[in-house]
Tab-separated table of C-alpha atoms and ligand atoms in Angstrom:
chain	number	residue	atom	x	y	z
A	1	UNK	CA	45.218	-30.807	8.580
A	2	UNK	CA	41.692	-29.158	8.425
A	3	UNK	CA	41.118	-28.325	4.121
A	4	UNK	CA	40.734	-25.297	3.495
A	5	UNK	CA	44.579	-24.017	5.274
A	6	UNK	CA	47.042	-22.816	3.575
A	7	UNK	CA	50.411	-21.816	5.031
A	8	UNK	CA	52.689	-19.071	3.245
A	9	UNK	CA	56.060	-18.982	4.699
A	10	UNK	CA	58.158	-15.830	4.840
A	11	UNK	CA	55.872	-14.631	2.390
A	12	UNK	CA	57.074	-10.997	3.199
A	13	UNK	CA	60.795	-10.452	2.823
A	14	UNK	CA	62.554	-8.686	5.593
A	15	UNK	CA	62.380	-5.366	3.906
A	16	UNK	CA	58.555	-5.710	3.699
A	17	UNK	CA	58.171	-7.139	7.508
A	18	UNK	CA	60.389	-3.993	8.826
A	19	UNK	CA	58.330	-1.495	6.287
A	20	UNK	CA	54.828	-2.685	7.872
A	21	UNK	CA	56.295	-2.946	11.624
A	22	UNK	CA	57.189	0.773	10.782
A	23	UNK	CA	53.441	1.416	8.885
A	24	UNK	CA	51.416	0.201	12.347
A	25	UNK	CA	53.913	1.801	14.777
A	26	UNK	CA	53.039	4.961	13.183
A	27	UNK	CA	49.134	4.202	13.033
A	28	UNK	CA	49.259	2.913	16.815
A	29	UNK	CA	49.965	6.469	17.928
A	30	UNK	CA	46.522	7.942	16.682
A	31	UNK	CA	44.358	4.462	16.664
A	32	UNK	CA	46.368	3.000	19.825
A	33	UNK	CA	46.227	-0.366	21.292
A	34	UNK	CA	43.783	-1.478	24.582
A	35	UNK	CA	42.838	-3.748	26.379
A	36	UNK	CA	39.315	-5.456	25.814
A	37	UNK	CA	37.337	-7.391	27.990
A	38	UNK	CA	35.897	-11.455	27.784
A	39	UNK	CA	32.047	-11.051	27.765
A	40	UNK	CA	29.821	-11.329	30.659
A	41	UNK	CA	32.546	-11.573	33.141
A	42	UNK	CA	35.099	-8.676	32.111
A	43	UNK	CA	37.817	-10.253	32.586
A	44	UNK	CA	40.944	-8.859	30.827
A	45	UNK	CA	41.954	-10.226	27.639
A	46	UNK	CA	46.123	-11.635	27.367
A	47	UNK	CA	46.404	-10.024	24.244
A	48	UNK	CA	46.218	-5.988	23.616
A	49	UNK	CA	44.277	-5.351	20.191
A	50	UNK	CA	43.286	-2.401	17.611
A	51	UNK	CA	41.642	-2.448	14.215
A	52	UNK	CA	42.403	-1.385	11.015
A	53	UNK	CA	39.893	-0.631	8.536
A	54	UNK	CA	35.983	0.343	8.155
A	55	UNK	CA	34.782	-2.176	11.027
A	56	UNK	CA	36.557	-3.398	13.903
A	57	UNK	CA	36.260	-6.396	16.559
A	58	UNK	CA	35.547	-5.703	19.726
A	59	UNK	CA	35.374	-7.485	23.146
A	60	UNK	CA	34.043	-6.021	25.617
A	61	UNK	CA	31.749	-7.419	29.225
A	62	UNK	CA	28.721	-6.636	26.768
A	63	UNK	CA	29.698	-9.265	24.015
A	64	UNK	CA	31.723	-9.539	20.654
A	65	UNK	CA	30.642	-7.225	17.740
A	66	UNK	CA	32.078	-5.263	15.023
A	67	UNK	CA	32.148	-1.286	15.195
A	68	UNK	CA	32.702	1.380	12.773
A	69	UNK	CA	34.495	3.342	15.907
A	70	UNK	CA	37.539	2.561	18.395
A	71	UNK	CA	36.075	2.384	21.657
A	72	UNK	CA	38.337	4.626	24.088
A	73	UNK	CA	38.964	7.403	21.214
A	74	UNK	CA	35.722	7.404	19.644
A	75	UNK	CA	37.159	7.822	16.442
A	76	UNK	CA	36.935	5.839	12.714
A	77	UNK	CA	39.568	2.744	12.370
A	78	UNK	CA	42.469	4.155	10.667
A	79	UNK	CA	42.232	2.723	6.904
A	80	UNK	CA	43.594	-0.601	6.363
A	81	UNK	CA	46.920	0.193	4.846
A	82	UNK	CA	47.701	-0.697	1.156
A	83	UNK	CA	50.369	-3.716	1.378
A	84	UNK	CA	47.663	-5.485	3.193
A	85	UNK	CA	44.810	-4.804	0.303
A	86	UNK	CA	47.552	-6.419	-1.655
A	87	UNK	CA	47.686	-8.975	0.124
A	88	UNK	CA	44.635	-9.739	0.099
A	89	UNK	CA	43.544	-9.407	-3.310
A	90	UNK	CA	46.516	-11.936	-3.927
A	91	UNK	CA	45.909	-14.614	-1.941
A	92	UNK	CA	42.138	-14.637	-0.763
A	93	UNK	CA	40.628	-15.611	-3.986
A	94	UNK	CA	37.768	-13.571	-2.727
A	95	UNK	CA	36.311	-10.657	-5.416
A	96	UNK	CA	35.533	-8.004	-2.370
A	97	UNK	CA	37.995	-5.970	-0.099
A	98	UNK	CA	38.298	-7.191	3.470
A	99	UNK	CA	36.455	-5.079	5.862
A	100	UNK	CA	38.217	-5.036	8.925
A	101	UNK	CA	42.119	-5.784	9.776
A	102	UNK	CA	42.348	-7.246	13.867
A	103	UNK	CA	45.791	-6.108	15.196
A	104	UNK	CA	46.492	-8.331	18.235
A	105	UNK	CA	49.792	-7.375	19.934
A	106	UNK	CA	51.619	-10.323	21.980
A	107	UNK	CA	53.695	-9.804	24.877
A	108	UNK	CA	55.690	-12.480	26.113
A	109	UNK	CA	53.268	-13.721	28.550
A	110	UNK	CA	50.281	-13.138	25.996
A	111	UNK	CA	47.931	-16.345	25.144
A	112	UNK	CA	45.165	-16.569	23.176
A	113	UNK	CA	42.632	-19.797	24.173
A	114	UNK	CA	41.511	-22.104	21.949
A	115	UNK	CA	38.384	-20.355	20.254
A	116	UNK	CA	36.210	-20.242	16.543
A	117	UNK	CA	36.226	-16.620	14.597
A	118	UNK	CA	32.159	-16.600	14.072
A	119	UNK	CA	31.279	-13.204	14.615
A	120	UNK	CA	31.466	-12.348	10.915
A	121	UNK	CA	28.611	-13.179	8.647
A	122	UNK	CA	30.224	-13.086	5.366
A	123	UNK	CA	30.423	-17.025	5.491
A	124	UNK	CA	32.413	-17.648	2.350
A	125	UNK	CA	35.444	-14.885	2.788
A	126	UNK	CA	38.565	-16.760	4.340
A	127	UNK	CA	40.833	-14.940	7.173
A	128	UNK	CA	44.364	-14.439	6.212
A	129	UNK	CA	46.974	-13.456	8.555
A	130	UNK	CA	50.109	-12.131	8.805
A	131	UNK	CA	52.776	-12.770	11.354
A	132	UNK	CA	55.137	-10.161	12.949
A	133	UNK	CA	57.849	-10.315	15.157
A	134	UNK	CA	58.318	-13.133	17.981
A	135	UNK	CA	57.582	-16.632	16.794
A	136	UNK	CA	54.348	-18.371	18.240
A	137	UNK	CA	53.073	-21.840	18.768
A	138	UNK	CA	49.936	-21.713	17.013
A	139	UNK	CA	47.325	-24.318	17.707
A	140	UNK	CA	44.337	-25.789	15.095
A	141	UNK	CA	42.280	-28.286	15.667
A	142	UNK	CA	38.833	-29.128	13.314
A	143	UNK	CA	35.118	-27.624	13.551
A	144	UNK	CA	34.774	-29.192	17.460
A	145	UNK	CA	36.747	-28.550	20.420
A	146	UNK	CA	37.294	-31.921	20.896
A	147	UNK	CA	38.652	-32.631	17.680
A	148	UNK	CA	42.182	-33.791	17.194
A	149	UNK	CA	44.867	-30.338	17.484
A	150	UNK	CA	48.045	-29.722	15.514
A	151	UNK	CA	50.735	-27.358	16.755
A	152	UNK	CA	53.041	-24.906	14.310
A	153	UNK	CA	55.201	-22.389	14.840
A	154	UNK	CA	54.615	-18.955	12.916
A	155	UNK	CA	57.308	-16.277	12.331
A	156	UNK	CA	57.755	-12.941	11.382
A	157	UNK	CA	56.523	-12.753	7.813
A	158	UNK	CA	54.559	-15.820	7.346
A	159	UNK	CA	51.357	-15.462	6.225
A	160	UNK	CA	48.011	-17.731	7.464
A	161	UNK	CA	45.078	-18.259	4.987
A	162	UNK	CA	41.863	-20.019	6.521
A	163	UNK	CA	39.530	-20.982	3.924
A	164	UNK	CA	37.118	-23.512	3.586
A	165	UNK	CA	36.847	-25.695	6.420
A	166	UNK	CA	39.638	-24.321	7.998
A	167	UNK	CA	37.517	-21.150	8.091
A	168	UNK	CA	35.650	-22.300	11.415
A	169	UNK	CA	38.293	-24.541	13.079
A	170	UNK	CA	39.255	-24.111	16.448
A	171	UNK	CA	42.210	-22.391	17.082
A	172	UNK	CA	44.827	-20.315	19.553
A	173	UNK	CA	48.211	-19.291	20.248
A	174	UNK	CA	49.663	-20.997	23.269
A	175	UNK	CA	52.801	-19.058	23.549
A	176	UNK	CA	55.261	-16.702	22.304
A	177	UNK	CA	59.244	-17.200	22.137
A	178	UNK	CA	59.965	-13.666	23.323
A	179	UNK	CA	63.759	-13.487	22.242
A	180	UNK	CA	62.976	-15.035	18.945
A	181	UNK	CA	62.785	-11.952	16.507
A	182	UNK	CA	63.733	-8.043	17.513
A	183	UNK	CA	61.595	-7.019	14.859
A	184	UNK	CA	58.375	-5.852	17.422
A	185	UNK	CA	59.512	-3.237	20.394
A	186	UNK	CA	60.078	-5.574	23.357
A	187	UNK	CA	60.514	-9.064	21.439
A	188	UNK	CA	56.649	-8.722	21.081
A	189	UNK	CA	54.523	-10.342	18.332
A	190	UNK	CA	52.110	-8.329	15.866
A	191	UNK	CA	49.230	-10.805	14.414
A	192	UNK	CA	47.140	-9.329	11.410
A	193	UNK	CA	44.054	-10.621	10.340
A	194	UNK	CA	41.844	-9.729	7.309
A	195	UNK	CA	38.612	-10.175	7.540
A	196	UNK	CA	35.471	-9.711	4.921
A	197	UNK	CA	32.684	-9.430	7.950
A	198	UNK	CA	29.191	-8.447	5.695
A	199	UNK	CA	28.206	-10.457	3.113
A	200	UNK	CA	28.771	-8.017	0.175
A	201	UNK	CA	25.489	-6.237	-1.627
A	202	UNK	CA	24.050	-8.645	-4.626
A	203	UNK	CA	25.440	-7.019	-7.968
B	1	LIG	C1	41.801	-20.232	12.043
B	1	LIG	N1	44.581	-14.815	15.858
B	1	LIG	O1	42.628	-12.982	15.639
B	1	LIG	S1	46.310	-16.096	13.477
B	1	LIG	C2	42.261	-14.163	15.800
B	1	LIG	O2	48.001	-15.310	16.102
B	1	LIG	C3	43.308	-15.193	15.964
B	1	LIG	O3	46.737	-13.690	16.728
B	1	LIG	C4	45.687	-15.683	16.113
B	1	LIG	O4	42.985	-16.311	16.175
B	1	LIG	C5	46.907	-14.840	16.304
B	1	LIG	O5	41.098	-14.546	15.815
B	1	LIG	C6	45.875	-16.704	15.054
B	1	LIG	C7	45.755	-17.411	12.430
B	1	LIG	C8	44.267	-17.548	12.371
B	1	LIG	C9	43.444	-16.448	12.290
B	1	LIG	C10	42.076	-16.596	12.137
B	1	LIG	C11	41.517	-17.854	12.055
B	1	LIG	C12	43.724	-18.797	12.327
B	1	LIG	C13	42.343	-18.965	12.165
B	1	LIG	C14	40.147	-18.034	11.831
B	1	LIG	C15	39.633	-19.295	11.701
B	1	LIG	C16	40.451	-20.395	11.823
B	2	LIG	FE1	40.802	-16.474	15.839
């Protein structure tokens, strides 16, 4: 395994899982879900997403970027809510809050292709994620796409950190198990990720 992973199982309790499914439900209905686009061609992503947060990701025909604004409502990110600050601050071992928080939303038919996260140029901030819902079979492989892959399955409440090396790995989701958790509205799957995306100012 790539250094730099580390791999939190059922780090939220049930409780928890059920109060954040509940938290993002609520936020979806003002900063909702849509569909973005791979660049240059437009074709439709697999996976719905939204962001959380003062910067979001966003794919569009144009490119990847970061945006203080959700494209089809115009409006700020709704703020990154405050279980997920704490989650941060205790796992990241990073001294600044994250920036932006990625909500993808799985269906059952929803894949995401083997990629690298490198749109963010705060270099040294890991990603940690949080799984809702629907189990996945997560894929990572090392810093090429050829390198060697390893497959896991994530579940609801499992949390993902990718530091170090891990940081710029290769890695997708390759598919859900739709009847695996009725946690999500439809047996889908909520991934979180917290991301630091500017390098923070020089104190
Ligand atoms: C390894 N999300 O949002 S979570 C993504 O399940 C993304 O939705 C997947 O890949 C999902 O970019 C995987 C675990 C994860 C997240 C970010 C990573 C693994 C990562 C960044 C670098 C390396
Ligand atoms: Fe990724």
């Amino acid at each position: 395994m790539v250094e730099g992973f580390r791999f939190l199982p059922e780090y939220f309790s049930p409780a928890a899982q059920r109060a954040l499914v509940v938290e993002i439900l609520s936020i979806l209905e003002t900063n909702p879900l849509y569909r973005g686009a791979m660049p240059r061609t437009g074709k439709p992503l697999s996976v719905r997403n939204t962001n959380l947060g003062p910067l979001g990701w966003v794919s569009d025909i144009k490119g990847y970027r970061y945006q203080p604004t959700h494209p089809e409502t115009g409006a700020a990110w709704t703020p990154i809510p405050k279980a997920l600050l704490d989650l941060w601050a205790a796992v990241s071992d990073y001294p600044h809050p994250p920036q932006a928080c990625l909500v993808n939303w799985y269906e059952a038919d929803s894949r995401l292709g083997l990629h690298i996260d490198a749109d963010e140029t705060a270099k040294d901030a890991p990603v940690v994620s949080v799984s809702l819902g629907s189990r996945a079979l997560f894929r990572l492989g090392g810093l090429e796409r050829s390198s060697p892959t390893s497959s896991m399955r994530l579940a609801s409440g499992d949390v993902v950190i990718l530091g170090g090396q891990s940081r710029r790995a290769y890695h997708g989701v390759d598919r859900i198990y739709p009847d695996s958790s009725t946690l999500v509205p439809g047996g889908g799957r909520i991934n979180l990720t917290l991301r630091r995306v500017t390098a923070p100012n020089p104190v």
